[in-house]
Short mmCIF file of C-alpha atoms in Angstrom, two decimals:
data_model
loop_
_atom_site.label_atom_id
_atom_site.label_comp_id
_atom_site.label_asym_id
_atom_site.label_seq_id
_atom_site.Cartn_x
_atom_site.Cartn_y
_atom_site.Cartn_z
CA MET B 1 -9.39 -74.90 -87.01
CA PRO B 2 -10.11 -78.63 -86.86
CA PRO B 3 -13.72 -79.75 -87.45
CA ILE B 4 -15.79 -80.06 -84.34
CA GLY B 5 -16.15 -83.78 -84.90
CA ASP B 6 -12.37 -84.24 -84.78
CA LEU B 7 -12.34 -83.07 -81.19
CA GLY B 8 -14.41 -86.09 -80.21
CA TRP B 9 -17.35 -84.19 -78.78
CA ILE B 10 -20.93 -83.58 -79.70
CA VAL B 11 -22.53 -80.18 -79.53
CA VAL B 12 -25.91 -80.02 -77.82
CA ALA B 13 -27.73 -76.90 -76.52
CA VAL B 14 -31.04 -75.78 -75.00
CA GLY B 15 -33.72 -73.14 -75.33
CA LEU B 16 -33.11 -71.93 -78.89
CA ARG B 17 -35.67 -69.73 -80.57
CA HIS B 18 -35.72 -67.94 -83.90
CA GLY B 19 -32.94 -65.35 -83.84
CA ASP B 20 -31.15 -66.88 -80.86
CA PHE B 21 -28.23 -68.26 -82.85
CA PRO B 22 -24.88 -66.72 -81.89
CA SER B 23 -23.01 -64.71 -84.45
CA ALA B 24 -19.59 -65.34 -82.98
CA GLY B 25 -17.92 -66.92 -80.02
CA SER B 26 -15.89 -69.88 -78.94
CA TYR B 27 -17.04 -73.21 -77.64
CA SER B 28 -15.01 -75.09 -75.08
CA ARG B 29 -14.78 -78.59 -73.72
CA ARG B 30 -12.43 -79.46 -70.89
CA GLY B 31 -10.36 -76.35 -71.50
CA ARG B 32 -10.01 -76.83 -75.27
CA ARG B 33 -11.42 -74.00 -77.35
CA VAL B 34 -12.80 -73.89 -80.86
CA ALA B 35 -13.61 -70.60 -82.54
CA ALA B 36 -16.90 -70.30 -84.36
CA THR B 37 -18.31 -67.38 -86.30
CA GLY B 38 -21.21 -66.79 -88.68
CA ASN B 39 -22.54 -69.96 -90.32
CA ALA B 40 -20.18 -72.11 -88.28
CA ALA B 41 -21.69 -70.74 -85.10
CA ARG B 42 -25.17 -71.25 -86.50
CA ARG B 43 -24.44 -74.88 -87.36
CA ALA B 44 -22.96 -75.43 -83.94
CA ALA B 45 -26.04 -73.92 -82.33
CA ILE B 46 -28.39 -76.11 -84.36
CA ALA B 47 -26.39 -79.19 -83.50
CA ALA B 48 -26.15 -78.02 -79.93
CA TRP B 49 -29.79 -78.05 -78.87
CA PRO B 50 -30.98 -78.81 -76.17
CA HIS B 51 -28.28 -79.66 -73.62
CA ARG B 52 -28.43 -77.91 -70.29
CA HIS B 53 -24.67 -78.03 -69.70
CA TRP B 54 -23.67 -75.62 -72.47
CA THR B 55 -22.18 -72.20 -71.86
CA ARG B 56 -20.83 -69.84 -74.47
CA ARG B 57 -17.72 -67.73 -74.06
CA GLY B 58 -17.41 -64.73 -76.31
CA GLN B 59 -16.83 -61.01 -75.96
CA GLY B 60 -16.09 -61.47 -72.27
CA ASP B 61 -19.48 -62.88 -71.26
CA GLU B 62 -20.35 -66.22 -69.74
CA ILE B 63 -23.79 -67.55 -70.49
CA ARG B 64 -25.23 -70.12 -68.14
CA PRO B 65 -27.86 -72.83 -68.50
CA GLY B 66 -31.50 -71.83 -68.74
CA ASP B 67 -31.16 -68.75 -70.96
CA ALA B 68 -31.88 -68.85 -74.69
CA GLY B 69 -28.82 -69.02 -76.90
CA ARG B 70 -26.32 -70.24 -74.31
CA PHE B 71 -24.14 -73.07 -75.31
CA THR B 72 -21.30 -74.67 -73.32
CA ARG B 73 -21.37 -78.29 -72.54
CA SER B 74 -19.28 -80.70 -70.56
CA CYS B 75 -19.57 -84.20 -71.95
CA ARG B 76 -18.68 -85.48 -68.51
CA GLN B 77 -22.14 -84.37 -67.37
CA SER B 78 -24.11 -85.83 -70.27
CA ARG B 79 -25.35 -89.26 -71.22
CA CYS B 80 -25.23 -88.33 -74.91
CA ARG B 81 -23.26 -90.78 -77.06
CA MET B 82 -24.67 -90.40 -80.58
CA ALA B 83 -24.58 -87.75 -83.29
CA PHE B 84 -27.49 -85.34 -83.48
CA PRO B 85 -29.98 -86.61 -86.13
CA SER B 86 -30.24 -84.22 -89.07
CA TRP B 87 -34.01 -84.68 -89.25
CA LEU B 88 -34.29 -82.92 -85.88
CA SER B 89 -32.46 -79.79 -87.02
CA ALA B 90 -35.67 -77.73 -86.84
CA LEU B 91 -36.38 -78.81 -83.28
CA PRO B 92 -34.70 -75.82 -81.54
CA ALA B 93 -37.11 -73.36 -83.13
CA MET B 94 -40.24 -75.29 -82.23
CA SER B 95 -42.51 -74.59 -79.28
CA GLY B 96 -44.95 -76.80 -77.44
CA PRO B 97 -44.50 -80.22 -75.85
CA ARG B 98 -41.19 -81.83 -76.80
CA TYR B 99 -42.74 -85.17 -77.76
CA LEU B 100 -45.04 -83.47 -80.27
CA ALA B 101 -42.18 -81.37 -81.64
CA ILE B 102 -40.09 -84.49 -82.21
CA THR B 103 -43.04 -86.14 -83.95
CA GLU B 104 -43.60 -83.13 -86.22
CA CYS B 105 -39.91 -83.09 -87.16
CA LEU B 106 -40.09 -86.73 -88.16
CA ALA B 107 -43.30 -86.20 -90.14
CA ALA B 108 -41.67 -83.35 -92.06
CA ALA B 109 -38.58 -85.44 -92.77
CA VAL B 110 -40.72 -88.29 -94.10
CA GLN B 111 -42.71 -85.89 -96.27
CA ALA B 112 -39.50 -84.40 -97.66
CA GLY B 113 -37.99 -87.80 -98.38
CA GLU B 114 -35.17 -87.33 -95.89
CA LEU B 115 -36.43 -90.41 -94.06
CA ARG B 116 -37.74 -93.32 -96.10
CA PRO B 117 -39.77 -96.44 -95.32
CA GLY B 118 -37.55 -98.98 -93.61
CA ASP B 119 -35.13 -96.42 -92.12
CA ARG B 120 -34.35 -97.25 -88.52
CA LEU B 121 -34.76 -94.70 -85.72
CA PRO B 122 -32.39 -94.45 -82.75
CA PRO B 123 -33.22 -96.44 -79.62
CA HIS B 124 -35.24 -94.50 -77.05
CA ARG B 125 -32.37 -94.14 -74.58
CA ASP B 126 -29.85 -93.04 -77.20
CA LEU B 127 -32.10 -90.31 -78.56
CA ALA B 128 -33.07 -89.21 -75.06
CA GLY B 129 -29.38 -88.92 -74.21
CA THR B 130 -28.66 -86.87 -77.32
CA LEU B 131 -31.52 -84.47 -76.58
CA SER B 132 -30.98 -84.51 -72.80
CA LEU B 133 -34.60 -85.47 -72.31
CA ASN B 134 -36.24 -88.08 -70.14
CA VAL B 135 -36.56 -91.45 -71.81
CA SER B 136 -40.30 -91.24 -71.15
CA THR B 137 -40.53 -88.15 -73.37
CA VAL B 138 -38.90 -89.93 -76.30
CA THR B 139 -41.03 -93.01 -75.67
CA ARG B 140 -44.13 -90.83 -75.77
CA ALA B 141 -42.91 -89.30 -79.04
CA TYR B 142 -42.42 -92.73 -80.57
CA HIS B 143 -45.88 -93.78 -79.44
CA GLU B 144 -47.32 -90.66 -81.06
CA MET B 145 -45.44 -91.44 -84.29
CA GLN B 146 -46.82 -94.97 -84.24
CA LYS B 147 -50.33 -93.71 -83.54
CA ARG B 148 -50.11 -91.51 -86.64
CA GLY B 149 -48.80 -94.39 -88.71
CA LEU B 150 -45.41 -92.75 -89.26
CA VAL B 151 -43.37 -95.57 -87.73
CA GLN B 152 -43.72 -99.23 -86.91
CA GLY B 153 -41.97 -101.01 -84.07
CA GLU B 154 -40.64 -104.52 -84.42
CA THR B 155 -39.90 -106.47 -81.28
CA GLY B 156 -36.20 -107.21 -80.92
CA ARG B 157 -35.23 -105.06 -83.91
CA GLY B 158 -36.28 -101.50 -83.23
CA THR B 159 -38.47 -98.75 -84.68
CA PHE B 160 -38.65 -98.10 -88.42
CA ILE B 161 -40.25 -95.61 -90.78
CA ALA B 162 -43.54 -97.11 -91.98
CA PRO B 163 -44.88 -97.19 -95.54
CA PRO B 164 -47.43 -94.45 -96.27
CA HIS B 165 -50.98 -95.07 -95.03
CA GLY B 166 -53.18 -96.84 -97.48
CA HIS B 167 -50.21 -97.74 -99.65
CA ASP B 168 -48.51 -101.08 -99.58
CA GLY B 169 -45.40 -99.89 -101.37
CA PRO B 170 -44.63 -99.27 -105.02
CA PHE B 171 -46.86 -102.13 -106.14
CA THR B 172 -50.56 -102.77 -105.90
CA LEU B 173 -52.26 -105.92 -107.08
CA SER B 174 -54.06 -105.73 -110.38
CA HIS B 175 -57.82 -106.07 -110.53
CA GLY B 176 -60.16 -107.45 -113.11
CA THR B 177 -59.41 -109.92 -115.89
CA PRO B 178 -55.88 -109.72 -117.34
CA ALA B 179 -55.67 -109.08 -121.04
CA GLY B 180 -54.08 -111.39 -123.60
CA ASN B 181 -51.76 -114.11 -122.37
CA PHE B 182 -50.99 -112.50 -119.02
CA VAL B 183 -51.25 -114.99 -116.14
CA ASP B 184 -51.91 -113.16 -112.88
CA LEU B 185 -50.62 -115.24 -109.96
CA SER B 186 -50.82 -112.35 -107.50
CA HIS B 187 -54.37 -112.99 -106.26
CA ASN B 188 -55.25 -115.59 -103.64
CA PHE B 189 -58.63 -116.54 -105.06
CA PRO B 190 -60.04 -120.09 -105.30
CA PRO B 191 -59.27 -122.12 -108.44
CA THR B 192 -61.24 -121.55 -111.60
CA ALA B 193 -65.00 -121.98 -111.90
CA PRO B 194 -65.17 -125.56 -113.30
CA VAL B 195 -63.80 -126.82 -109.98
CA HIS B 196 -66.54 -125.14 -108.00
CA GLY B 197 -69.58 -127.19 -108.90
CA LEU B 198 -71.51 -124.49 -110.72
CA PRO B 199 -74.72 -126.55 -111.10
CA ALA B 200 -75.07 -126.84 -107.31
CA ILE B 201 -74.41 -123.14 -106.86
CA SER B 202 -76.91 -122.25 -109.57
CA ALA B 203 -79.56 -124.46 -107.98
CA ALA B 204 -78.94 -122.90 -104.57
CA MET B 205 -79.68 -119.46 -106.00
CA GLU B 206 -83.10 -120.32 -107.45
CA PHE B 207 -85.83 -118.55 -105.47
CA SER B 208 -89.57 -118.39 -105.76
CA GLU B 209 -91.11 -114.93 -105.90
CA ARG B 210 -92.29 -115.29 -102.31
CA GLU B 211 -88.84 -116.39 -101.12
CA LEU B 212 -87.18 -113.57 -103.00
CA ALA B 213 -89.55 -110.99 -101.56
CA GLY B 214 -88.71 -112.13 -98.06
CA LEU B 215 -84.97 -112.11 -98.70
CA LEU B 216 -85.07 -108.61 -100.15
CA SER B 217 -86.82 -107.19 -97.09
CA GLY B 218 -85.18 -106.16 -93.85
CA GLN B 219 -83.74 -108.71 -91.44
CA ALA B 220 -81.71 -109.02 -88.26
CA ASP B 221 -78.44 -107.17 -88.64
CA VAL B 222 -76.23 -110.14 -87.68
CA GLY B 223 -78.10 -112.53 -90.00
CA GLN B 224 -81.32 -114.51 -90.14
CA ALA B 225 -81.69 -117.25 -87.55
CA TRP B 226 -81.47 -120.16 -89.98
CA HIS B 227 -78.49 -118.59 -91.76
CA ARG B 228 -76.69 -118.36 -88.43
CA ASP B 229 -77.69 -121.94 -87.68
CA ALA B 230 -76.12 -123.05 -90.98
CA GLY B 231 -72.97 -121.11 -90.09
CA ALA B 232 -72.79 -122.83 -86.70
CA GLN B 233 -73.21 -126.20 -88.42
CA TRP B 234 -70.34 -125.38 -90.79
CA LEU B 235 -68.03 -124.35 -87.93
CA ARG B 236 -68.86 -127.48 -85.93
CA GLY B 237 -67.51 -129.49 -88.85
CA PHE B 238 -64.08 -128.05 -88.00
CA GLY B 239 -64.22 -128.88 -84.30
CA ILE B 240 -65.55 -125.51 -83.13
CA GLU B 241 -68.43 -125.66 -80.66
CA ALA B 242 -70.90 -123.09 -81.95
CA THR B 243 -74.59 -122.31 -81.59
CA PRO B 244 -76.55 -119.94 -83.84
CA GLU B 245 -76.33 -117.27 -81.13
CA ASP B 246 -72.52 -117.40 -81.33
CA VAL B 247 -72.38 -116.69 -85.08
CA ILE B 248 -72.49 -113.40 -86.99
CA LEU B 249 -72.72 -113.24 -90.79
CA THR B 250 -70.15 -110.92 -92.39
CA GLY B 251 -69.31 -109.67 -95.85
CA GLY B 252 -66.27 -111.97 -96.06
CA GLY B 253 -63.00 -112.43 -94.22
CA GLN B 254 -61.79 -108.85 -94.70
CA HIS B 255 -65.05 -107.51 -93.28
CA GLY B 256 -64.84 -109.94 -90.38
CA LEU B 257 -61.35 -108.73 -89.47
CA MET B 258 -62.53 -105.13 -89.59
CA LEU B 259 -65.49 -105.85 -87.30
CA ALA B 260 -63.33 -107.74 -84.81
CA ILE B 261 -60.63 -105.05 -84.61
CA ALA B 262 -63.15 -102.21 -84.41
CA ALA B 263 -65.13 -103.93 -81.66
CA GLN B 264 -62.16 -105.14 -79.63
CA THR B 265 -59.91 -102.05 -79.69
CA ARG B 266 -60.03 -98.27 -79.53
CA PRO B 267 -58.45 -95.75 -81.94
CA GLY B 268 -54.72 -95.52 -81.29
CA GLU B 269 -54.58 -98.86 -79.50
CA PRO B 270 -51.81 -101.13 -80.83
CA VAL B 271 -52.61 -104.52 -82.35
CA LEU B 272 -50.16 -107.43 -82.44
CA THR B 273 -49.68 -109.46 -85.59
CA GLU B 274 -47.09 -111.51 -87.49
CA GLU B 275 -44.16 -109.60 -89.02
CA LEU B 276 -45.41 -110.70 -92.44
CA GLY B 277 -49.11 -110.94 -93.12
CA TYR B 278 -52.20 -110.24 -95.16
CA TYR B 279 -51.90 -106.83 -96.78
CA GLY B 280 -55.62 -106.20 -96.26
CA LEU B 281 -54.95 -106.12 -92.52
CA LYS B 282 -52.51 -103.24 -93.05
CA SER B 283 -55.08 -101.09 -94.83
CA THR B 284 -57.79 -102.01 -92.31
CA ALA B 285 -55.60 -101.11 -89.33
CA ALA B 286 -54.53 -97.85 -90.96
CA MET B 287 -58.12 -96.87 -91.72
CA LEU B 288 -59.21 -97.65 -88.15
CA GLY B 289 -56.19 -95.88 -86.64
CA ARG B 290 -54.81 -98.99 -84.92
CA PRO B 291 -51.01 -99.24 -85.20
CA LEU B 292 -49.74 -102.73 -85.90
CA VAL B 293 -46.99 -104.26 -83.75
CA PRO B 294 -45.16 -106.94 -85.76
CA VAL B 295 -43.95 -110.08 -83.99
CA ARG B 296 -41.08 -112.28 -85.13
CA MET B 297 -41.85 -115.53 -86.95
CA ASP B 298 -40.11 -118.82 -87.64
CA ALA B 299 -41.02 -121.84 -89.75
CA GLU B 300 -44.13 -122.46 -87.60
CA GLY B 301 -45.29 -118.86 -87.62
CA LEU B 302 -45.65 -116.61 -84.59
CA MET B 303 -42.93 -117.10 -81.95
CA PRO B 304 -44.30 -117.19 -78.38
CA ASP B 305 -41.27 -115.59 -76.70
CA TYR B 306 -41.34 -112.62 -79.06
CA LEU B 307 -45.10 -112.38 -78.66
CA GLU B 308 -44.68 -111.97 -74.91
CA LEU B 309 -41.93 -109.40 -75.40
CA ALA B 310 -44.07 -107.42 -77.84
CA CYS B 311 -47.05 -107.53 -75.46
CA ARG B 312 -45.02 -106.17 -72.57
CA ARG B 313 -43.29 -103.47 -74.62
CA SER B 314 -46.31 -102.20 -76.52
CA GLY B 315 -49.07 -102.78 -73.99
CA ALA B 316 -51.15 -104.36 -76.77
CA ARG B 317 -53.84 -106.78 -75.67
CA THR B 318 -55.19 -107.88 -79.05
CA LEU B 319 -53.52 -110.32 -81.42
CA VAL B 320 -54.49 -110.92 -85.06
CA CYS B 321 -52.89 -114.07 -86.43
CA THR B 322 -53.27 -116.80 -89.05
CA PRO B 323 -52.21 -120.10 -87.46
CA THR B 324 -53.12 -122.27 -90.45
CA LEU B 325 -51.56 -121.78 -93.92
CA HIS B 326 -50.27 -118.34 -93.09
CA ASN B 327 -50.44 -115.76 -95.83
CA PRO B 328 -47.88 -115.32 -97.41
CA THR B 329 -45.39 -117.83 -95.92
CA THR B 330 -47.66 -120.94 -95.66
CA ALA B 331 -46.39 -121.43 -92.06
CA THR B 332 -48.75 -123.63 -90.05
CA MET B 333 -48.57 -123.88 -86.27
CA SER B 334 -48.31 -127.29 -84.68
CA LEU B 335 -50.61 -128.10 -81.77
CA VAL B 336 -47.72 -127.51 -79.38
CA ARG B 337 -47.03 -124.07 -80.87
CA ARG B 338 -50.70 -123.14 -80.65
CA GLN B 339 -50.75 -124.11 -76.99
CA GLU B 340 -47.60 -122.05 -76.33
CA VAL B 341 -49.09 -118.98 -78.01
CA LEU B 342 -52.33 -119.49 -76.12
CA GLU B 343 -50.49 -119.74 -72.80
CA VAL B 344 -48.89 -116.32 -73.40
CA CYS B 345 -52.25 -114.81 -74.35
CA GLN B 346 -54.01 -116.26 -71.31
CA ARG B 347 -51.30 -115.12 -68.93
CA LEU B 348 -51.18 -111.55 -70.31
CA GLY B 349 -54.90 -111.12 -71.00
CA VAL B 350 -54.63 -110.98 -74.80
CA THR B 351 -57.67 -111.52 -77.01
CA ILE B 352 -57.00 -113.51 -80.19
CA ILE B 353 -58.58 -112.57 -83.52
CA GLU B 354 -58.05 -115.76 -85.51
CA ASP B 355 -57.95 -115.35 -89.29
CA ASP B 356 -58.90 -118.87 -90.34
CA VAL B 357 -59.94 -118.36 -93.96
CA TYR B 358 -57.67 -121.22 -95.09
CA GLY B 359 -58.53 -123.67 -92.32
CA PHE B 360 -60.89 -125.67 -94.54
CA LEU B 361 -57.98 -126.63 -96.81
CA ILE B 362 -56.27 -128.93 -94.28
CA GLU B 363 -57.83 -132.33 -93.64
CA PRO B 364 -58.05 -133.46 -90.94
CA SER B 365 -58.28 -129.95 -89.60
CA LEU B 366 -55.95 -128.70 -86.89
CA PRO B 367 -57.56 -127.44 -83.66
CA SER B 368 -58.21 -123.74 -84.01
CA PHE B 369 -57.76 -121.18 -81.25
CA ALA B 370 -61.55 -120.94 -81.22
CA ALA B 371 -61.68 -124.64 -80.32
CA LEU B 372 -58.84 -124.44 -77.78
CA ALA B 373 -59.91 -121.20 -76.09
CA PRO B 374 -63.44 -120.19 -77.14
CA GLY B 375 -63.74 -117.53 -74.44
CA ARG B 376 -60.65 -115.68 -75.66
CA THR B 377 -60.98 -115.99 -79.43
CA ILE B 378 -62.85 -114.15 -82.16
CA HIS B 379 -62.86 -116.60 -85.06
CA VAL B 380 -63.03 -115.20 -88.61
CA THR B 381 -63.58 -117.35 -91.68
CA SER B 382 -64.81 -116.83 -95.23
CA ILE B 383 -66.92 -118.78 -97.68
CA SER B 384 -65.48 -116.58 -100.44
CA LYS B 385 -62.26 -118.63 -100.32
CA ILE B 386 -64.29 -121.69 -101.32
CA VAL B 387 -66.75 -120.52 -103.96
CA GLY B 388 -65.08 -117.34 -105.22
CA PRO B 389 -64.47 -113.68 -104.32
CA GLY B 390 -67.74 -112.59 -105.90
CA TRP B 391 -69.70 -114.28 -103.10
CA ARG B 392 -68.97 -111.98 -100.19
CA LEU B 393 -69.93 -113.99 -97.15
CA GLY B 394 -68.14 -115.11 -94.03
CA TYR B 395 -68.79 -116.23 -90.47
CA LEU B 396 -67.55 -114.65 -87.28
CA LYS B 397 -67.79 -116.64 -84.06
CA ALA B 398 -67.20 -114.72 -80.84
CA PRO B 399 -67.81 -115.01 -77.08
CA ARG B 400 -71.24 -113.74 -76.03
CA PRO B 401 -69.89 -110.69 -74.10
CA MET B 402 -68.38 -109.38 -77.36
CA GLN B 403 -71.52 -109.82 -79.47
CA GLU B 404 -73.03 -106.42 -78.77
CA ALA B 405 -69.92 -104.48 -79.81
CA LEU B 406 -69.60 -106.61 -82.94
CA GLY B 407 -73.23 -105.94 -83.85
CA ILE B 408 -72.66 -102.21 -83.49
CA ALA B 409 -69.62 -102.43 -85.76
CA LEU B 410 -71.59 -104.42 -88.33
CA ARG B 411 -74.42 -101.89 -88.39
CA ALA B 412 -71.88 -99.10 -88.84
CA THR B 413 -70.32 -100.77 -91.89
CA THR B 414 -72.97 -102.70 -93.85
CA LEU B 415 -76.13 -102.15 -91.76
CA MET B 416 -76.97 -105.85 -92.04
CA ALA B 417 -75.67 -109.10 -93.46
CA SER B 418 -76.62 -110.01 -97.02
CA SER B 419 -79.72 -112.20 -96.86
CA LEU B 420 -79.32 -113.35 -100.48
CA ALA B 421 -75.72 -114.49 -99.93
CA GLY B 422 -76.67 -116.04 -96.59
CA GLU B 423 -79.56 -117.98 -98.11
CA GLY B 424 -77.52 -119.41 -100.96
CA ILE B 425 -74.67 -120.58 -98.74
CA SER B 426 -77.07 -121.96 -96.14
CA ARG B 427 -78.66 -124.13 -98.82
CA LEU B 428 -75.23 -125.34 -99.97
CA ILE B 429 -74.33 -126.27 -96.39
CA ALA B 430 -77.62 -128.03 -95.72
CA SER B 431 -77.40 -130.09 -98.93
CA GLY B 432 -73.75 -131.02 -98.38
CA ALA B 433 -72.78 -129.34 -101.66
CA LEU B 434 -70.39 -126.91 -99.96
CA SER B 435 -68.43 -129.78 -98.44
CA GLY B 436 -68.19 -131.36 -101.89
CA ILE B 437 -66.94 -128.13 -103.43
CA SER B 438 -64.36 -127.80 -100.65
CA ALA B 439 -63.09 -131.32 -101.34
CA ARG B 440 -62.66 -130.58 -105.05
CA VAL B 441 -60.80 -127.36 -104.23
CA ARG B 442 -58.42 -129.32 -101.97
CA GLN B 443 -57.77 -131.88 -104.71
CA GLU B 444 -57.07 -129.20 -107.30
CA ILE B 445 -54.71 -127.31 -104.99
CA ALA B 446 -52.76 -130.47 -104.09
CA TRP B 447 -52.25 -131.19 -107.80
CA ARG B 448 -51.09 -127.65 -108.52
CA GLN B 449 -48.68 -127.64 -105.60
CA ARG B 450 -47.12 -130.88 -106.88
CA VAL B 451 -46.61 -129.25 -110.28
CA ALA B 452 -45.01 -126.22 -108.63
CA ALA B 453 -42.70 -128.37 -106.52
CA GLY B 454 -41.34 -130.07 -109.63
CA ILE B 455 -40.78 -126.83 -111.53
CA PHE B 456 -39.19 -124.95 -108.62
CA ASN B 457 -36.88 -127.78 -107.58
CA GLY B 458 -33.59 -126.25 -106.40
CA LEU B 459 -35.02 -122.80 -105.61
CA ARG B 460 -35.71 -121.49 -102.10
CA VAL B 461 -39.45 -122.04 -101.94
CA ARG B 462 -41.73 -122.54 -98.94
CA GLN B 463 -44.74 -124.67 -99.83
CA HIS B 464 -47.55 -126.53 -98.18
CA PRO B 465 -49.46 -129.15 -100.20
CA ALA B 466 -52.79 -127.63 -99.13
CA ALA B 467 -52.00 -123.92 -99.62
CA PHE B 468 -53.36 -121.62 -102.32
CA HIS B 469 -49.93 -120.00 -102.57
CA LEU B 470 -46.20 -120.47 -102.10
CA TRP B 471 -43.43 -118.15 -100.90
CA MET B 472 -40.32 -117.93 -103.07
CA ARG B 473 -37.23 -116.31 -101.58
CA LEU B 474 -35.21 -114.71 -104.34
CA PRO B 475 -31.54 -115.27 -105.14
CA VAL B 476 -29.03 -112.72 -103.87
CA GLY B 477 -29.03 -109.58 -106.00
CA TRP B 478 -32.74 -109.48 -106.72
CA THR B 479 -35.21 -107.16 -105.05
CA ALA B 480 -38.82 -108.24 -104.85
CA GLU B 481 -39.95 -105.12 -106.70
CA GLU B 482 -37.56 -105.64 -109.61
CA PHE B 483 -38.40 -109.32 -109.89
CA THR B 484 -42.10 -108.42 -109.98
CA ARG B 485 -41.51 -105.91 -112.77
CA ARG B 486 -39.47 -108.35 -114.81
CA ALA B 487 -42.07 -111.08 -114.32
CA ALA B 488 -44.86 -108.76 -115.46
CA GLN B 489 -42.86 -107.90 -118.58
CA ARG B 490 -42.78 -111.63 -119.30
CA GLY B 491 -46.52 -112.02 -118.77
CA VAL B 492 -46.76 -113.28 -115.19
CA GLY B 493 -48.07 -111.42 -112.13
CA VAL B 494 -46.74 -112.07 -108.62
CA ALA B 495 -46.99 -110.23 -105.28
CA PRO B 496 -43.73 -108.74 -103.88
CA SER B 497 -42.75 -109.09 -100.23
CA PRO B 498 -43.13 -105.37 -99.31
CA LEU B 499 -46.89 -105.79 -99.68
CA PHE B 500 -46.85 -108.13 -96.69
CA GLU B 501 -44.39 -106.36 -94.39
CA MET B 502 -46.03 -105.20 -91.16
CA GLY B 503 -42.96 -103.35 -89.92
CA ARG B 504 -39.43 -102.96 -91.17
CA ALA B 505 -38.28 -104.41 -94.48
CA ALA B 506 -38.03 -108.19 -94.47
CA GLU B 507 -34.58 -109.74 -94.33
CA ASP B 508 -35.31 -111.87 -97.40
CA GLN B 509 -36.51 -110.56 -100.73
CA ALA B 510 -39.40 -112.78 -101.76
CA VAL B 511 -42.57 -113.02 -103.82
CA ARG B 512 -45.89 -114.75 -103.19
CA ILE B 513 -47.06 -116.95 -106.06
CA CYS B 514 -50.68 -118.12 -106.05
CA VAL B 515 -50.90 -121.50 -107.76
CA ASN B 516 -54.69 -121.39 -107.61
CA ALA B 517 -54.99 -118.27 -109.77
CA ALA B 518 -54.07 -119.67 -113.20
CA PRO B 519 -57.04 -120.66 -115.39
CA SER B 520 -55.61 -124.16 -115.91
CA VAL B 521 -52.74 -126.37 -114.78
CA GLU B 522 -51.21 -126.02 -118.26
CA ARG B 523 -51.14 -122.22 -118.02
CA LEU B 524 -49.82 -122.53 -114.46
CA SER B 525 -46.92 -124.70 -115.64
CA GLU B 526 -46.01 -122.18 -118.34
CA ALA B 527 -46.11 -119.27 -115.89
CA LEU B 528 -44.08 -121.07 -113.22
CA GLY B 529 -41.48 -122.00 -115.82
CA ILE B 530 -41.12 -118.32 -116.72
CA LEU B 531 -40.62 -117.41 -113.06
CA ARG B 532 -38.09 -120.22 -112.54
CA ASP B 533 -36.02 -119.10 -115.53
CA LEU B 534 -36.18 -115.48 -114.41
CA ALA B 535 -35.00 -116.34 -110.89
CA ARG B 536 -31.97 -118.11 -112.33
CA LEU B 537 -30.90 -115.11 -114.39
CA PRO B 538 -28.34 -112.60 -113.08
CA ARG B 539 -30.20 -109.58 -111.75
CA LEU B 540 -29.06 -107.25 -114.56
CA ALA B 541 -29.60 -109.73 -117.36
#
């Protein structure tokens, strides 16, 4: 008996329950018969679910559609064109809504390792045809999978198995101070303390007993009035029209993103973002239950045409993006690109959450979305990127109608802004010291990027002279994970591309290298030389 596949037909059946598998019989298509008994019949029955055009001929009976265990099918009457996915083999025995059953099958396959992160799922229509279901049922199943964080859709490419929630892949970034001679270039922190102007910072944190008593007492949840006024003054320096009433103090950029997403969206609601992006956004979205919808990028960042396509396909009406010195690629949108993205958002009613934590590094500054469309933009920035990660303070500027929801989100997370952090930064802004620190950071970064450009000459590296980091695409044969392991063995830490993937695996294997993280330019040069030499080695060397 030839295998079923050799006959050029696909077996699909309907209504199976436990114990409904046939023990013997023959299955026919267009007058051609194939005998099946025992396990062969069982396999055929599993593969056969759930097509309504099956009948089974055996022992003189003819079983028609609608009854459990009845299996003849004419391919002329079906739209099925693909093989039955093995991860759906348990589907015939499952009860309840079909879209939930499909979702549970996928969840089980992911748990068992049958499906792995990055595996691509069939298109909606193909799977619907195989299962003889409405396309809307499969679409609902895929939406449920995305809501649970099991899959991630990528506009123009398809639907893929997502990395586990709360896990960015096989690597996590190290924390704390590295031991010995290890140079950790995986963290995007400001340059080392001598650049920061420690005397000015120390002076800003000197309080009288009366001042300290007031700062340690309760205050307005969104920040004291003069702290908000200082924040508005800081934002106006970057071309953003802001009053104290527009500004909310946050616990840094990560906290600002969380507040904006929580206030602007509901659980299960999709959020648009770049196909590569800040890994903290992934964990925030997963914790809040907001599936991310990745959008294609080019050298300037987010692509407007793909943004519109993703909006229409997903129904998402919130976009999180980094238009200036994108993390990790350093892509920076031109004014024309910003206007094109804004036109799509205005036409489709999309609110922009602008992650602008690196905006202070470019001088003169580019117009932000908050400056171009203040009524449509929630602007998030962070002072921590200037003075150091230990000073958890940022500013969030939002339209007045959104302020109440943002205040509720703030109270639910930190109760109130830090008055001590707010006071210190407000003094630095008022004295002009923060602007001076920012200028020194820019000078240091420009120097370090010039050093990196010389060392990495000839390698595929994306740089920007003002960026904290660079993006190195690896030679053919390397994976980002293996390169990261080999680099760590040689005493250098980098961040592999899977950490930044918002959907399917990136086409290029790459690593992010933070030039700002080394304690000195000399140590940076040594570390970059190690990475350059490693990239030039054969993968198995």
